[in-house]
CSV table of C-alpha atoms and ligand atoms in Angstrom, one decimal:
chain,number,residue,atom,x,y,z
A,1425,UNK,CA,194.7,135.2,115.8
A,1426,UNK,CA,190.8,135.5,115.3
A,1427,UNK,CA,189.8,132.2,113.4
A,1428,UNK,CA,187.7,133.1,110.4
A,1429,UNK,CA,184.4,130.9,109.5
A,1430,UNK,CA,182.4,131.4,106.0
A,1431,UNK,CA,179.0,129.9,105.5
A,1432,UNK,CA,177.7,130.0,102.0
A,1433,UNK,CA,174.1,129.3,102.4
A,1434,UNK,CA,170.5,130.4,100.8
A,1435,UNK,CA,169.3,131.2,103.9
A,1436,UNK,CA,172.1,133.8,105.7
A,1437,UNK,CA,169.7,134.7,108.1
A,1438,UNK,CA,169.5,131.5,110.1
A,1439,UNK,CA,173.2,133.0,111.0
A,1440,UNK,CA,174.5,133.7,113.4
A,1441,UNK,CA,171.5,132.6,115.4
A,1442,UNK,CA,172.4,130.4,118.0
A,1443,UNK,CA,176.0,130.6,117.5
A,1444,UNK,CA,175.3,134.2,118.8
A,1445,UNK,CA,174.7,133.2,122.8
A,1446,UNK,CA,176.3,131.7,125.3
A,1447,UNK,CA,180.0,130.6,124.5
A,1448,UNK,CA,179.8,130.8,121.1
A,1449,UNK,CA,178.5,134.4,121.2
A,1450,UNK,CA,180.7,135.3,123.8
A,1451,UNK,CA,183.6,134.6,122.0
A,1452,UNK,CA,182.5,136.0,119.0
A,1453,UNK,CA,182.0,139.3,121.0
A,1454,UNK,CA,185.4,138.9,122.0
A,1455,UNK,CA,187.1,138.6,118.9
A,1456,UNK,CA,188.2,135.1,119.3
A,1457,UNK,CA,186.4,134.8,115.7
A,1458,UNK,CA,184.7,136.0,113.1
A,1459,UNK,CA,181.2,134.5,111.0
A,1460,UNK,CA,180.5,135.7,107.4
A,1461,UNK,CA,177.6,134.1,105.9
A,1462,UNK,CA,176.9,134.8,101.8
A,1463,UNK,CA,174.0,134.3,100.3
A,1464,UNK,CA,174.8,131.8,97.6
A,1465,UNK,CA,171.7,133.3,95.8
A,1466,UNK,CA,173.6,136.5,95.2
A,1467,UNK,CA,175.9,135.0,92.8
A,1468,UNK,CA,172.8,133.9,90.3
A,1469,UNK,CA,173.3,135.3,86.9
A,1470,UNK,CA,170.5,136.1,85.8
A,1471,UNK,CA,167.1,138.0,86.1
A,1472,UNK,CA,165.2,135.7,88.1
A,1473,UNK,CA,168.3,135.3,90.2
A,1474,UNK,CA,168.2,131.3,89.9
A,1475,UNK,CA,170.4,128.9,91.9
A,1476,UNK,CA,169.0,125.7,90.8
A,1477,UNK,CA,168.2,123.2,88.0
A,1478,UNK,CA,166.5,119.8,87.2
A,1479,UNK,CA,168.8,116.9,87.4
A,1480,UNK,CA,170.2,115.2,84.0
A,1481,UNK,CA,169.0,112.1,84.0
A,1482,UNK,CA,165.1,113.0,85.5
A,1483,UNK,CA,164.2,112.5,88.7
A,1484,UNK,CA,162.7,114.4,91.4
A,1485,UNK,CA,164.1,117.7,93.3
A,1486,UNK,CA,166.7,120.3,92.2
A,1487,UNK,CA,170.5,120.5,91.9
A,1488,UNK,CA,172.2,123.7,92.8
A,1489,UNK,CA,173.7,124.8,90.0
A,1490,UNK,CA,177.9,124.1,89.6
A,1491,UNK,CA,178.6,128.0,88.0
A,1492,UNK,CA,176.8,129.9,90.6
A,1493,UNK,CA,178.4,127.7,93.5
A,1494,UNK,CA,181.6,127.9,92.4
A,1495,UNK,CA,181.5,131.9,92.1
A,1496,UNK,CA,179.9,132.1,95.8
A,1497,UNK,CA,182.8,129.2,96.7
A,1498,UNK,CA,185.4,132.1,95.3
A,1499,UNK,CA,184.0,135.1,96.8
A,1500,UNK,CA,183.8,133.4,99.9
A,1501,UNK,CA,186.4,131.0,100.7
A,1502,UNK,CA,189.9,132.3,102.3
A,1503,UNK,CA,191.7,129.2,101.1
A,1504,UNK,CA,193.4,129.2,104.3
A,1505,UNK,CA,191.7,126.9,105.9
A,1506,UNK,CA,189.1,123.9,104.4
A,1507,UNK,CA,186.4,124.3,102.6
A,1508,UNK,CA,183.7,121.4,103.4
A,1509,UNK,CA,180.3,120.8,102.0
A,1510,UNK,CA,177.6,119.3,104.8
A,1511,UNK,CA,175.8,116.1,103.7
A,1512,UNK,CA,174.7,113.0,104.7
A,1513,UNK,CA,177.1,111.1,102.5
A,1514,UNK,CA,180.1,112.4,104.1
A,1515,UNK,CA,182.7,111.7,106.7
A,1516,UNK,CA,180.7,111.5,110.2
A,1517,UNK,CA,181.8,114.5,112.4
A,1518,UNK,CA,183.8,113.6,115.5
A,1519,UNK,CA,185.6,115.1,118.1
A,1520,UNK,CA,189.1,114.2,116.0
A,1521,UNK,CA,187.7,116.5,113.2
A,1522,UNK,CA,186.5,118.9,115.0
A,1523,UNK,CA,189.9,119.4,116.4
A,1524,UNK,CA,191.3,119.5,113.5
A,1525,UNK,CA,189.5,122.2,112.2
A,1526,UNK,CA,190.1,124.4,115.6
A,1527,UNK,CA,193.6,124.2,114.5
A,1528,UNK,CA,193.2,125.7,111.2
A,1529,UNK,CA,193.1,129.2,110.6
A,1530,UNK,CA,189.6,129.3,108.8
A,1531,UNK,CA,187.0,127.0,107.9
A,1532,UNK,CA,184.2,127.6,104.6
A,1533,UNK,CA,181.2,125.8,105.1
A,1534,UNK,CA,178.9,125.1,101.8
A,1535,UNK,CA,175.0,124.1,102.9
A,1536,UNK,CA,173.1,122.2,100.2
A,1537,UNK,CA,169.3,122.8,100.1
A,1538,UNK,CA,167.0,120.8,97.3
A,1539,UNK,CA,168.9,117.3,96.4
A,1540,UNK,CA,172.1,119.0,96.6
A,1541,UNK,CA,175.2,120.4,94.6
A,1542,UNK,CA,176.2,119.7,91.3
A,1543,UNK,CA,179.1,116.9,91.7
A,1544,UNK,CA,181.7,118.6,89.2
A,1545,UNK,CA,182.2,121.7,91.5
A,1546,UNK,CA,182.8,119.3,94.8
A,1547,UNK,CA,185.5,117.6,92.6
A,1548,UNK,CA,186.9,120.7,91.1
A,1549,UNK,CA,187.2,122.3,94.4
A,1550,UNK,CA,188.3,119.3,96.4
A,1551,UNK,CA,185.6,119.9,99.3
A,1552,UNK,CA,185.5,117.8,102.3
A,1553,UNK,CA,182.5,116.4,102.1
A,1554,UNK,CA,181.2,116.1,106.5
A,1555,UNK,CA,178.0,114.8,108.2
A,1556,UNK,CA,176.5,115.1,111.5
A,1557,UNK,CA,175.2,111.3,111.4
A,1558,UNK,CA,172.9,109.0,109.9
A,1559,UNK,CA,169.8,111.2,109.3
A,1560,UNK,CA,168.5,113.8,106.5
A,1561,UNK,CA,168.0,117.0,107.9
A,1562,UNK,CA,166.2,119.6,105.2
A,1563,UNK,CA,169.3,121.5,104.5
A,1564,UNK,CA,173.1,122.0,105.8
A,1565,UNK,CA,172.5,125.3,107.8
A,1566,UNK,CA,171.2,123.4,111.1
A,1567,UNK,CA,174.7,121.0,109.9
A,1568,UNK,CA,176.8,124.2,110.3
A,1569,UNK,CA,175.6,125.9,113.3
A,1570,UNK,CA,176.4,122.7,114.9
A,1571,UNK,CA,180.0,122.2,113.7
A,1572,UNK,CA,180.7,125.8,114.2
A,1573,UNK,CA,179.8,125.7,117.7
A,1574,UNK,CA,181.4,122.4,118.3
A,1575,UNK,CA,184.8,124.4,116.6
A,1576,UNK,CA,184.2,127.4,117.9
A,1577,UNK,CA,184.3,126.5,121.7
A,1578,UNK,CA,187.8,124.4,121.6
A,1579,UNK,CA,189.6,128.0,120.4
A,1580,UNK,CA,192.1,129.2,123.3
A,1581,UNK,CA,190.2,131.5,125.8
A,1582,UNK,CA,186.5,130.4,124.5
A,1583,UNK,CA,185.8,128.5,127.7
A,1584,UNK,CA,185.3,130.3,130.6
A,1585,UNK,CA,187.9,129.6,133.9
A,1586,UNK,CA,185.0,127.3,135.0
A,1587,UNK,CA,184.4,125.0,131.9
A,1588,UNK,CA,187.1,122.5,131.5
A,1589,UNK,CA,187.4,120.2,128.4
A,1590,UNK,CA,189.9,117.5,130.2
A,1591,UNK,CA,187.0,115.8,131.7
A,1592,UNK,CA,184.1,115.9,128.9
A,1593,UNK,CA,183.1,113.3,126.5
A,1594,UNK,CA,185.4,112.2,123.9
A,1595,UNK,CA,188.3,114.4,125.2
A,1596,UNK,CA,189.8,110.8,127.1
A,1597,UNK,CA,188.1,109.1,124.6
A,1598,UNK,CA,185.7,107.7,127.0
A,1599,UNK,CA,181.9,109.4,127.5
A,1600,UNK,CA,181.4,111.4,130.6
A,1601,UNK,CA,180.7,110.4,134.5
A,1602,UNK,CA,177.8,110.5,135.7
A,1603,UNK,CA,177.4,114.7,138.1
A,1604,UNK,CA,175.3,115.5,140.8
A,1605,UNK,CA,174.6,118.4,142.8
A,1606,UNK,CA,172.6,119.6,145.7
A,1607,UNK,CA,170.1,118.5,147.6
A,1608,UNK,CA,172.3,115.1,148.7
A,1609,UNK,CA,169.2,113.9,148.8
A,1610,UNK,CA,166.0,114.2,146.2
A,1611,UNK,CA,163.2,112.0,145.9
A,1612,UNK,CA,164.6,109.4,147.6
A,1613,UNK,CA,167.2,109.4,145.4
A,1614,UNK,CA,171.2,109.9,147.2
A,1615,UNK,CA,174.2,110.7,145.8
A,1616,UNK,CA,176.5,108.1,145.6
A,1617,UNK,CA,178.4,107.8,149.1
A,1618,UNK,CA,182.5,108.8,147.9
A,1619,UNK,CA,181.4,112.1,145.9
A,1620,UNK,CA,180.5,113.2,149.7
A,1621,UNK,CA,183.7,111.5,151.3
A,1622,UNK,CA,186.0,114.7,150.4
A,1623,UNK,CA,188.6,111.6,149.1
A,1624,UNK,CA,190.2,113.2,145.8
A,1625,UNK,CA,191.3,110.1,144.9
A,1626,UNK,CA,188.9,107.6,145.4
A,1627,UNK,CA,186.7,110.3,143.5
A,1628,UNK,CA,189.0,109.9,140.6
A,1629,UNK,CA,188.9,106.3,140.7
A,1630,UNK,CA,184.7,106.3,141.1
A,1631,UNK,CA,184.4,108.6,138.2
A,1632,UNK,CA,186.8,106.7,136.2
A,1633,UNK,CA,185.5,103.5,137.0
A,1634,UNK,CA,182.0,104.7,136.0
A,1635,UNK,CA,183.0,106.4,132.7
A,1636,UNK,CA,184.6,103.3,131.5
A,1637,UNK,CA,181.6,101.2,132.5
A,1638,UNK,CA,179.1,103.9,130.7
A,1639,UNK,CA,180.9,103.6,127.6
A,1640,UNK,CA,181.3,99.7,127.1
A,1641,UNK,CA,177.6,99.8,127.8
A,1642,UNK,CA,176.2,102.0,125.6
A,1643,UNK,CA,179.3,102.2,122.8
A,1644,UNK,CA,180.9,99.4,122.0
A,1645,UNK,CA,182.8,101.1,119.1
A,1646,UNK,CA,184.1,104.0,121.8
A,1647,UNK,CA,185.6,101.0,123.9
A,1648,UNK,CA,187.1,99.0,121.2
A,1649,UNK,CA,189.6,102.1,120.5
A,1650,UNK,CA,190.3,102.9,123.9
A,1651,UNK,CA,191.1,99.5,124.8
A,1652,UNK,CA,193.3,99.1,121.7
A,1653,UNK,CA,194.9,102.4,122.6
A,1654,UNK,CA,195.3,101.3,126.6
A,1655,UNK,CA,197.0,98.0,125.4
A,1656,UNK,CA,199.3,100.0,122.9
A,1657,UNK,CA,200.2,102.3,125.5
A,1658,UNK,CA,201.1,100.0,128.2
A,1659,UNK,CA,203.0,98.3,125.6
A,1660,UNK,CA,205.6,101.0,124.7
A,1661,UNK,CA,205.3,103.7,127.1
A,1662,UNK,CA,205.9,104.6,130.5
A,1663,UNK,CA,202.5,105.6,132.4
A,1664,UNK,CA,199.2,105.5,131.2
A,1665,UNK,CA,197.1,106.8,127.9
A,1666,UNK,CA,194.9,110.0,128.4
A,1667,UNK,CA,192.1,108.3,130.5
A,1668,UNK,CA,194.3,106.8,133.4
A,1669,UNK,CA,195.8,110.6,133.8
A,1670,UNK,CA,192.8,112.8,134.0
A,1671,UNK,CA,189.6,112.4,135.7
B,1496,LIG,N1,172.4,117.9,105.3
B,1496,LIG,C1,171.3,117.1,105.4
B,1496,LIG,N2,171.5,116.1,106.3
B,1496,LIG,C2,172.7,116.3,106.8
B,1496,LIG,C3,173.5,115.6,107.7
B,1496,LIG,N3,173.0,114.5,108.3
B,1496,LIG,N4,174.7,116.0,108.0
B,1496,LIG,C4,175.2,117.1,107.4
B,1496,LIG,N5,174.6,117.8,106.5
B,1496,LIG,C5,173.3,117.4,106.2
């Protein structure tokens, strides 16, 4: 089934940009999926085709307006699948959610522009407010090219017979070995003696060993969870969680 992706945005020509090469693009050559972007703009009312207004209350900056949203959110959005609004203030995208999404049949992506949306439609249309982490970018579109790639990838025969998810970050919930290639040796630099040792299992051990080191290093909050789920698993099942199988 070709998963189905809606971007209501002022700017529809930023799409599908980059989400138009490599896997992304090839997939969406392939019919895996399918990318409508609207211009939120076209569902303005009147003459001057306006999308925005000052906020009540004062302040600085604009608030897209809640009647023109709303009519792009109905001309737009499937309704089988979520509809989420990209913003700072909302749940930080992981790998969890962007799993979840690649299981749905369609996702609607609303990008705010100026200060933002007017808070009654987000309410009325119970949006799942998303953000890519804690910085301000100038609008959502950069937000959605990056969740839709992140999505987009994960669907059944987007990744080619080389690329393998089982090993990458997050997947094991543990960040990714360290890889090396030719020359064995560069600038002085060697490769570290057991990738060369044609040992499959002491490989596995090395790279496991290393990934687990890597992420108590540099994310403590990764390591927490995986140690909690280790201990849960060894607890009440027989064999190992994710990590101790792969890799
Ligand atoms: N729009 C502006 N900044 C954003 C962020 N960090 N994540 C998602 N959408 C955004």
């Amino acid at each position: 089934m070709t998963f189905r992706a809606c971007v209501l945005t002022l700017f529809p020509e930023m799409f599908p940009g980059p989400l138009g090469s490599s896997i992304p693009g090839r997939a969406l050559k392939a019919g895996l999926w399918e990318l409508e972007a609207l211009d939120i703009r076209d569902f303005a009312t009147d003459r001057h085709r306006t999308v925005d207004d000052t906020p009540f209350g004062g302040g600085a900056g604009m608030v897209l307006r809640p009647d023109v949203v709303d009519a792009a959110i109905e001309a737009g959005w499937p309704k089988t699948g979520p509809l989420v609004y990209l913003t700072p203030r909302g749940r930080v995208l992981d790998q969890e959610l962007v799993r979840e999404f690649a299981a749905q049949p369609s996702l609607t992506i609303l990008c705010g522009r100026y200060e933002g949306v007017d808070e009654r439609v987000l309410e009325a249309r119970e949006v799942t407010e998303v953000s890519l982490g804690d910085f301000v970018l100038s609008g959502g579109e950069p937000a959605a090219l990056a969740l839709l790639d992140a999505v987009v990838r994960l669907l059944p025969g987007a990744l080619g017979a080389t690329d393998s998810l089982d090993e990458e970050s997050f997947e094991n919930g543990l960040l990714e070995y360290p890889h090396y290639t030719r020359p064995a040796v560069w600038q002085g630099r060697s490769v570290p003696e057991v990738l060369l040792s044609g040992h499959h299992q002491k490989v596995s051990e090395w790279r496991k060993a290393r990934a687990e080191a890597i992420t108590q290093t540099r994310r403590p909050d990764l390591w927490a969870r995986y140690t909690a789920r280790r201990a849960e698993f060894t607890n009440t099942a027989v064999g190992g969680p994710n990590g101790e199988c792969g890799q």
